[in-house]
Amino acid sequence: MMSQTQTTGRKVRSIEIINQRITSDALFNKLRELVIQHAGEDYRLRITANNKLILTK
């Protein structure tokens, strides 16, 4: 289950996590790349042309 609302120009989504698992479809929501912030750093998680996941700093 996912909900989405518009807040001050930003899109905010909630994603259901079941048994500590989330599907990549729910995470990416039709996008090919996400930015994850961790410990003050940005990391890019993307789906490659071969449908693999790559995490880069």
Short mmCIF file of N, CA and C in Angstrom, two decimals:
data_model
loop_
_atom_site.label_atom_id
_atom_site.label_comp_id
_atom_site.label_asym_id
_atom_site.label_seq_id
_atom_site.Cartn_x
_atom_site.Cartn_y
_atom_site.Cartn_z
N MET A 1 0.84 -1.17 0.00
CA MET A 1 0.00 0.00 0.00
C MET A 1 0.89 1.23 0.00
N MET A 2 0.59 2.19 -0.92
CA MET A 2 1.40 3.38 -1.02
C MET A 2 0.47 4.58 -1.13
N SER A 3 0.78 5.63 -0.41
CA SER A 3 0.02 6.86 -0.54
C SER A 3 0.97 7.97 -0.91
N GLN A 4 0.43 9.00 -1.59
CA GLN A 4 1.29 10.08 -2.05
C GLN A 4 0.54 11.39 -1.88
N THR A 5 1.23 12.39 -1.34
CA THR A 5 0.63 13.71 -1.18
C THR A 5 1.63 14.77 -1.62
N GLN A 6 1.12 15.93 -1.99
CA GLN A 6 1.97 17.05 -2.40
C GLN A 6 2.16 17.97 -1.20
N THR A 7 3.41 18.26 -0.83
CA THR A 7 3.70 19.12 0.30
C THR A 7 4.78 20.12 -0.11
N THR A 8 4.45 21.38 -0.16
CA THR A 8 5.38 22.46 -0.50
C THR A 8 6.30 22.12 -1.67
N GLY A 9 5.72 21.65 -2.76
CA GLY A 9 6.51 21.35 -3.95
C GLY A 9 7.24 20.02 -3.92
N ARG A 10 7.16 19.28 -2.83
CA ARG A 10 7.83 17.98 -2.73
C ARG A 10 6.79 16.88 -2.75
N LYS A 11 7.16 15.75 -3.32
CA LYS A 11 6.27 14.59 -3.26
C LYS A 11 6.67 13.75 -2.06
N VAL A 12 5.68 13.39 -1.28
CA VAL A 12 5.91 12.58 -0.09
C VAL A 12 5.13 11.29 -0.26
N ARG A 13 5.82 10.14 -0.11
CA ARG A 13 5.18 8.84 -0.25
C ARG A 13 5.40 8.03 1.01
N SER A 14 4.48 7.14 1.27
CA SER A 14 4.70 6.14 2.32
C SER A 14 4.65 4.78 1.64
N ILE A 15 5.55 3.91 2.04
CA ILE A 15 5.67 2.59 1.43
C ILE A 15 5.56 1.55 2.53
N GLU A 16 4.73 0.55 2.29
CA GLU A 16 4.54 -0.52 3.27
C GLU A 16 5.70 -1.51 3.22
N ILE A 17 6.26 -1.81 4.38
CA ILE A 17 7.35 -2.78 4.50
C ILE A 17 6.80 -3.97 5.27
N ILE A 18 6.90 -5.15 4.66
CA ILE A 18 6.38 -6.36 5.28
C ILE A 18 7.54 -7.31 5.53
N ASN A 19 7.69 -7.76 6.77
CA ASN A 19 8.78 -8.67 7.14
C ASN A 19 10.14 -8.14 6.68
N GLN A 20 10.36 -6.84 6.87
CA GLN A 20 11.61 -6.17 6.53
C GLN A 20 11.95 -6.27 5.05
N ARG A 21 10.93 -6.36 4.18
CA ARG A 21 11.13 -6.43 2.74
C ARG A 21 10.30 -5.37 2.04
N ILE A 22 10.85 -4.87 0.96
CA ILE A 22 10.14 -3.93 0.10
C ILE A 22 10.46 -4.30 -1.34
N THR A 23 9.50 -4.17 -2.22
CA THR A 23 9.77 -4.49 -3.62
C THR A 23 10.45 -3.29 -4.28
N SER A 24 11.28 -3.55 -5.26
CA SER A 24 11.93 -2.46 -5.97
C SER A 24 10.89 -1.63 -6.73
N ASP A 25 9.81 -2.25 -7.19
CA ASP A 25 8.74 -1.50 -7.85
C ASP A 25 8.15 -0.46 -6.92
N ALA A 26 7.90 -0.83 -5.68
CA ALA A 26 7.35 0.11 -4.70
C ALA A 26 8.37 1.20 -4.36
N LEU A 27 9.63 0.83 -4.27
CA LEU A 27 10.68 1.78 -3.91
C LEU A 27 10.92 2.80 -5.02
N PHE A 28 11.08 2.31 -6.25
CA PHE A 28 11.42 3.19 -7.36
C PHE A 28 10.19 3.91 -7.93
N ASN A 29 9.01 3.32 -7.84
CA ASN A 29 7.77 3.95 -8.30
C ASN A 29 7.90 4.50 -9.73
N LYS A 30 8.33 3.63 -10.65
CA LYS A 30 8.49 3.93 -12.09
C LYS A 30 9.70 4.81 -12.41
N LEU A 31 10.53 5.11 -11.44
CA LEU A 31 11.76 5.86 -11.69
C LEU A 31 12.89 4.87 -11.97
N ARG A 32 14.02 5.35 -12.44
CA ARG A 32 15.18 4.50 -12.67
C ARG A 32 16.29 4.78 -11.66
N GLU A 33 16.18 5.87 -10.91
CA GLU A 33 17.24 6.24 -9.97
C GLU A 33 16.65 6.96 -8.76
N LEU A 34 17.24 6.69 -7.59
CA LEU A 34 16.88 7.35 -6.34
C LEU A 34 18.14 7.86 -5.67
N VAL A 35 17.99 8.91 -4.87
CA VAL A 35 19.11 9.39 -4.05
C VAL A 35 18.78 9.04 -2.61
N ILE A 36 19.72 8.36 -1.96
CA ILE A 36 19.57 7.96 -0.56
C ILE A 36 20.55 8.78 0.26
N GLN A 37 20.06 9.47 1.27
CA GLN A 37 20.94 10.22 2.16
C GLN A 37 21.27 9.36 3.36
N HIS A 38 22.57 9.23 3.64
CA HIS A 38 23.04 8.42 4.77
C HIS A 38 24.26 9.09 5.37
N ALA A 39 24.20 9.36 6.66
CA ALA A 39 25.32 9.96 7.40
C ALA A 39 25.84 11.22 6.72
N GLY A 40 24.91 12.05 6.23
CA GLY A 40 25.30 13.31 5.61
C GLY A 40 25.82 13.20 4.19
N GLU A 41 25.79 12.02 3.62
CA GLU A 41 26.28 11.79 2.25
C GLU A 41 25.13 11.35 1.36
N ASP A 42 25.22 11.67 0.06
CA ASP A 42 24.25 11.21 -0.93
C ASP A 42 24.77 10.00 -1.67
N TYR A 43 23.92 9.01 -1.82
CA TYR A 43 24.23 7.81 -2.59
C TYR A 43 23.14 7.62 -3.64
N ARG A 44 23.52 7.17 -4.81
CA ARG A 44 22.55 6.95 -5.88
C ARG A 44 22.31 5.45 -6.06
N LEU A 45 21.05 5.08 -6.01
CA LEU A 45 20.65 3.70 -6.26
C LEU A 45 19.91 3.72 -7.59
N ARG A 46 20.42 2.96 -8.57
CA ARG A 46 19.79 2.99 -9.87
C ARG A 46 19.60 1.60 -10.45
N ILE A 47 18.65 1.51 -11.36
CA ILE A 47 18.39 0.28 -12.09
C ILE A 47 19.12 0.40 -13.43
N THR A 48 19.97 -0.57 -13.73
CA THR A 48 20.75 -0.52 -14.96
C THR A 48 19.93 -1.02 -16.15
N ALA A 49 20.50 -0.91 -17.34
CA ALA A 49 19.86 -1.40 -18.55
C ALA A 49 19.65 -2.91 -18.50
N ASN A 50 20.48 -3.60 -17.70
CA ASN A 50 20.34 -5.06 -17.53
C ASN A 50 19.46 -5.43 -16.36
N ASN A 51 18.72 -4.44 -15.82
CA ASN A 51 17.79 -4.63 -14.72
C ASN A 51 18.47 -5.07 -13.42
N LYS A 52 19.70 -4.59 -13.20
CA LYS A 52 20.42 -4.83 -11.96
C LYS A 52 20.41 -3.55 -11.14
N LEU A 53 20.66 -3.68 -9.83
CA LEU A 53 20.74 -2.51 -8.96
C LEU A 53 22.19 -2.14 -8.70
N ILE A 54 22.50 -0.86 -8.79
CA ILE A 54 23.84 -0.38 -8.50
C ILE A 54 23.73 0.79 -7.53
N LEU A 55 24.54 0.75 -6.46
CA LEU A 55 24.59 1.82 -5.47
C LEU A 55 25.95 2.50 -5.60
N THR A 56 25.95 3.81 -5.86
CA THR A 56 27.21 4.55 -5.97
C THR A 56 27.16 5.79 -5.10
N LYS A 57 28.33 6.26 -4.73
CA LYS A 57 28.43 7.48 -3.91
C LYS A 57 28.59 8.67 -4.82
#
